[in-house]
Short mmCIF file of C-alpha atoms in Angstrom, two decimals:
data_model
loop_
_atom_site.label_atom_id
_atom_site.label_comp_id
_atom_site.label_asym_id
_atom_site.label_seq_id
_atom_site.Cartn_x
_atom_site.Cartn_y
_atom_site.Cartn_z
CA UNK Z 1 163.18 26.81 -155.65
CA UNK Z 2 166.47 27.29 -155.05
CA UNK Z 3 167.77 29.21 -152.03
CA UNK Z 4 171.78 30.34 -151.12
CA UNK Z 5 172.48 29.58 -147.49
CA UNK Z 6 172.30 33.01 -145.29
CA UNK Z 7 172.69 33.13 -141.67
CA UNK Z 8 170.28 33.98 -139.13
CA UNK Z 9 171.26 37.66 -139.46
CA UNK Z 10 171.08 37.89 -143.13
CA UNK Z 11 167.35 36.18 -143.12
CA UNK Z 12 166.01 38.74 -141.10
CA UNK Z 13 167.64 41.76 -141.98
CA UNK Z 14 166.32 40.73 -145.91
CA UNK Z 15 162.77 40.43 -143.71
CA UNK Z 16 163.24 43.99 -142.12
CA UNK Z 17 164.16 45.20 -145.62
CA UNK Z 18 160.78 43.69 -147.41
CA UNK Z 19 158.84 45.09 -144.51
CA UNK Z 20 160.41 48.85 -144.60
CA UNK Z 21 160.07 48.72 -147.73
CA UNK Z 22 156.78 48.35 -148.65
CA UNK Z 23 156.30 50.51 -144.99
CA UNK Z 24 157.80 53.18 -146.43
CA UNK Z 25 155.87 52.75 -150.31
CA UNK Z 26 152.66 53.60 -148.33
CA UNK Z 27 154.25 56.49 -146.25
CA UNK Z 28 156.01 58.14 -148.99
CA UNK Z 29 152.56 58.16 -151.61
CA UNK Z 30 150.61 59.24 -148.43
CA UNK Z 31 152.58 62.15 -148.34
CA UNK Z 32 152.62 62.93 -151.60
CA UNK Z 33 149.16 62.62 -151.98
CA UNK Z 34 148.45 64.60 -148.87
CA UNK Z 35 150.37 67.48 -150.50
CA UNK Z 36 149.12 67.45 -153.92
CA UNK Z 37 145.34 67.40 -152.67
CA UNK Z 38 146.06 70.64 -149.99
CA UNK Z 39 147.76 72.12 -153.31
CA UNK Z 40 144.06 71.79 -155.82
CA UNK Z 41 140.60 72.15 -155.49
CA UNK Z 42 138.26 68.82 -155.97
CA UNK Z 43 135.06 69.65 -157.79
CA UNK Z 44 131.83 68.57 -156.65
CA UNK Z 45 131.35 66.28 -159.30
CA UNK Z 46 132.89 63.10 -157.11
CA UNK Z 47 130.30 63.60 -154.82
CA UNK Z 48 128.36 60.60 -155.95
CA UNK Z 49 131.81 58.85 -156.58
CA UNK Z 50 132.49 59.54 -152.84
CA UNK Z 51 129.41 58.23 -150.65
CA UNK Z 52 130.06 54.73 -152.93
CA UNK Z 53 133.91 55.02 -151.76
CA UNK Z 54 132.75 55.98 -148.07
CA UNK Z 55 131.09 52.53 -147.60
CA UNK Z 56 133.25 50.98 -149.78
CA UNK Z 57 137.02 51.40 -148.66
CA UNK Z 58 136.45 50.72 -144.74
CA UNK Z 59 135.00 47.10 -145.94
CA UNK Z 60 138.34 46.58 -148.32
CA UNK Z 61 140.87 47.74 -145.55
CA UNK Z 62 138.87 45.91 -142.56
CA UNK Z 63 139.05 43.24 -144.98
CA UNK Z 64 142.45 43.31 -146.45
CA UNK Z 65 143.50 43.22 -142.42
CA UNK Z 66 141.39 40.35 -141.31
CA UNK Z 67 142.39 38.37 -144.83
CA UNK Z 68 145.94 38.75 -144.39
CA UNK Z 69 145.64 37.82 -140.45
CA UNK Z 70 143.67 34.49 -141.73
CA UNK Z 71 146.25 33.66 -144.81
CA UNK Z 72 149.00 33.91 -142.25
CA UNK Z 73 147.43 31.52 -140.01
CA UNK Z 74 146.61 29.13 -142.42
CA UNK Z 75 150.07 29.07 -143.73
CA UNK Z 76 151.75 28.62 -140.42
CA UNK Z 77 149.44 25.71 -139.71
CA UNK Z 78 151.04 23.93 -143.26
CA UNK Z 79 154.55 25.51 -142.31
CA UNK Z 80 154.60 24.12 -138.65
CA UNK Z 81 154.21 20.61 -140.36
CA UNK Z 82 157.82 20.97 -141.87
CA UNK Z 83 160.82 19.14 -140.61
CA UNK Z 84 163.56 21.71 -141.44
CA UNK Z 85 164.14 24.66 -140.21
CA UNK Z 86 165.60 26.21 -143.62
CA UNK Z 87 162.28 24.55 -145.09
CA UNK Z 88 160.24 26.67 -142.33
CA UNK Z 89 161.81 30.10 -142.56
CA UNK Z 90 161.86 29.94 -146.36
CA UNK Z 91 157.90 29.31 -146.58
CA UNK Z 92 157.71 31.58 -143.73
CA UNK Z 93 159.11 34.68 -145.42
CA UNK Z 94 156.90 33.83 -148.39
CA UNK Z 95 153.67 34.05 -145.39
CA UNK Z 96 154.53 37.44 -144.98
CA UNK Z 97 155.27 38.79 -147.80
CA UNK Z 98 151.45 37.42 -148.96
CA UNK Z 99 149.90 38.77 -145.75
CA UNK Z 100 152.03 42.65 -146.38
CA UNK Z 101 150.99 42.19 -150.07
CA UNK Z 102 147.12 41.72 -148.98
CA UNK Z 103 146.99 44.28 -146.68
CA UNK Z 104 149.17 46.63 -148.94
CA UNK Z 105 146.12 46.27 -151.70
CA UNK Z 106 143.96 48.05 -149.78
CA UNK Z 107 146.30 51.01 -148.42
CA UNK Z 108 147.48 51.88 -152.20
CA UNK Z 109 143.20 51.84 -153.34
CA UNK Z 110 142.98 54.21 -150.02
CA UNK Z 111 145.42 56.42 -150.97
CA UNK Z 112 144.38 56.80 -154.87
CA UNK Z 113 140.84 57.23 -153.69
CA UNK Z 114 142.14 59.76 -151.17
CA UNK Z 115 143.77 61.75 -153.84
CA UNK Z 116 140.66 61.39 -155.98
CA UNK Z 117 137.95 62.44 -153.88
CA UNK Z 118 140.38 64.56 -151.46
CA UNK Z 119 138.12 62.79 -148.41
CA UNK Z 120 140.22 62.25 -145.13
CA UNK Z 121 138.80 59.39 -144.24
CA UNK Z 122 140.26 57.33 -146.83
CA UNK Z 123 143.80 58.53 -145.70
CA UNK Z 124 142.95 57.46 -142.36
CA UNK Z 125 142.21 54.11 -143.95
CA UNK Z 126 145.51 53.15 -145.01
CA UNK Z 127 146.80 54.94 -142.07
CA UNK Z 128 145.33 52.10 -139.96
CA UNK Z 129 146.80 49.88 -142.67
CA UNK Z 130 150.21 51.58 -141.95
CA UNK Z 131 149.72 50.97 -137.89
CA UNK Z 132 149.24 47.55 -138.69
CA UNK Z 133 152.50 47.63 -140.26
CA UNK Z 134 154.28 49.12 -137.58
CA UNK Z 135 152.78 46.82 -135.26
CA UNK Z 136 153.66 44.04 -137.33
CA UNK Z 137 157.55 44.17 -137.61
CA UNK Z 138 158.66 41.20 -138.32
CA UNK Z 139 161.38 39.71 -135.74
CA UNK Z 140 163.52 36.70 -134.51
CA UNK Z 141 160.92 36.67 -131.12
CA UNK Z 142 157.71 36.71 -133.69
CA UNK Z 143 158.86 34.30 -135.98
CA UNK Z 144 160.20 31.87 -133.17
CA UNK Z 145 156.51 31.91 -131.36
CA UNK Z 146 154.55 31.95 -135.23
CA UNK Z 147 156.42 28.80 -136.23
CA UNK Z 148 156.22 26.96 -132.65
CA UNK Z 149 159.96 26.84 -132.86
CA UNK Z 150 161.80 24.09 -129.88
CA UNK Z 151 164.76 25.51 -128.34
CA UNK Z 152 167.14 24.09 -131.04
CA UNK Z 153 165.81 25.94 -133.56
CA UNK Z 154 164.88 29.11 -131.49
CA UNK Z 155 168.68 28.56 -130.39
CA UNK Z 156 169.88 28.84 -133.76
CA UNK Z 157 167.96 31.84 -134.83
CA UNK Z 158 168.89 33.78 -132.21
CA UNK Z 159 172.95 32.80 -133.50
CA UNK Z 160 173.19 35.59 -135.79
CA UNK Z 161 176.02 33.19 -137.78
CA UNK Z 162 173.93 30.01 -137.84
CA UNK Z 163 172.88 29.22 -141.12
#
């Protein structure tokens, strides 16, 4: 893989720009969802459709959190083992974007199944996903206690020139 050199900034502003926006994907078709089911009138023909979803979704989104929680975890285990800190924050950034594409799974079925069914609680769902999220920003003080950083490397993270 080949990477151009970017300094500390750079790295995680392009991190706060992955996170926002797949933050904001979820928000935005939320919303429109939300609107176009206050605007029509479900029929009671998802009824069935809907006790299978009610069981359903909470396991997916419970599970799409704890999965990407685990996948993280694993993969800072292998990433701790590097030597370099380019190699680290390169394999880091791919981490989360596997852990906010695991968890985002689950939001997206959420919100379809919310603007099948017109149910609440499945907007609810991927509004826990979404406070995950927010919890979840990434940052140079996160990413400097996930990877176990010494104070070289914290030092040069925190040098928003370094490369």
């Amino acid at each position: 893989m080949i990477t151009n050199e970017q300094t500390s900034k750079a790295y995680f502003n392009s991190l706060k720009i992955i996170h926002t926006a797949i933050l904001s994907s979820q928000v935005i078709l939320g919303i429109i969802f939300y609107y176009l089911n206050t605007a029509s009138q479900k029929n009671s023909s998802t009824e069935s459709l809907d006790k299978i979803f009610q069981i359903m979704i909470p396991i997916i989104v419970v599970g799409g959190i704890i999965g990407s929680a685990v996948i993280l975890k694993l993969k800072l285990k292998t990433i701790k083992g590097l030597t370099e800190l380019k190699n680290k924050l390169g394999e880091y950034r791919n981490a989360l974007i596997i852990g906010y594409a695991i968890m985002e799974g689950p939001s997206l079925l959420s919100l379809v199944c919310y603007y099948l069914i017109g149910n609440i609680l499945y907007l609810a769902c991927a509004g826990l996903i979404i406070l995950v999220f927010l919890i979840n920003k990434p940052s140079k003080y996160i990413a400097a206690n996930d990877l176990d950083l010494n104070t070289n490397e914290r030092a040069l993270i925190e040098d928003p020139e370094a490369i």
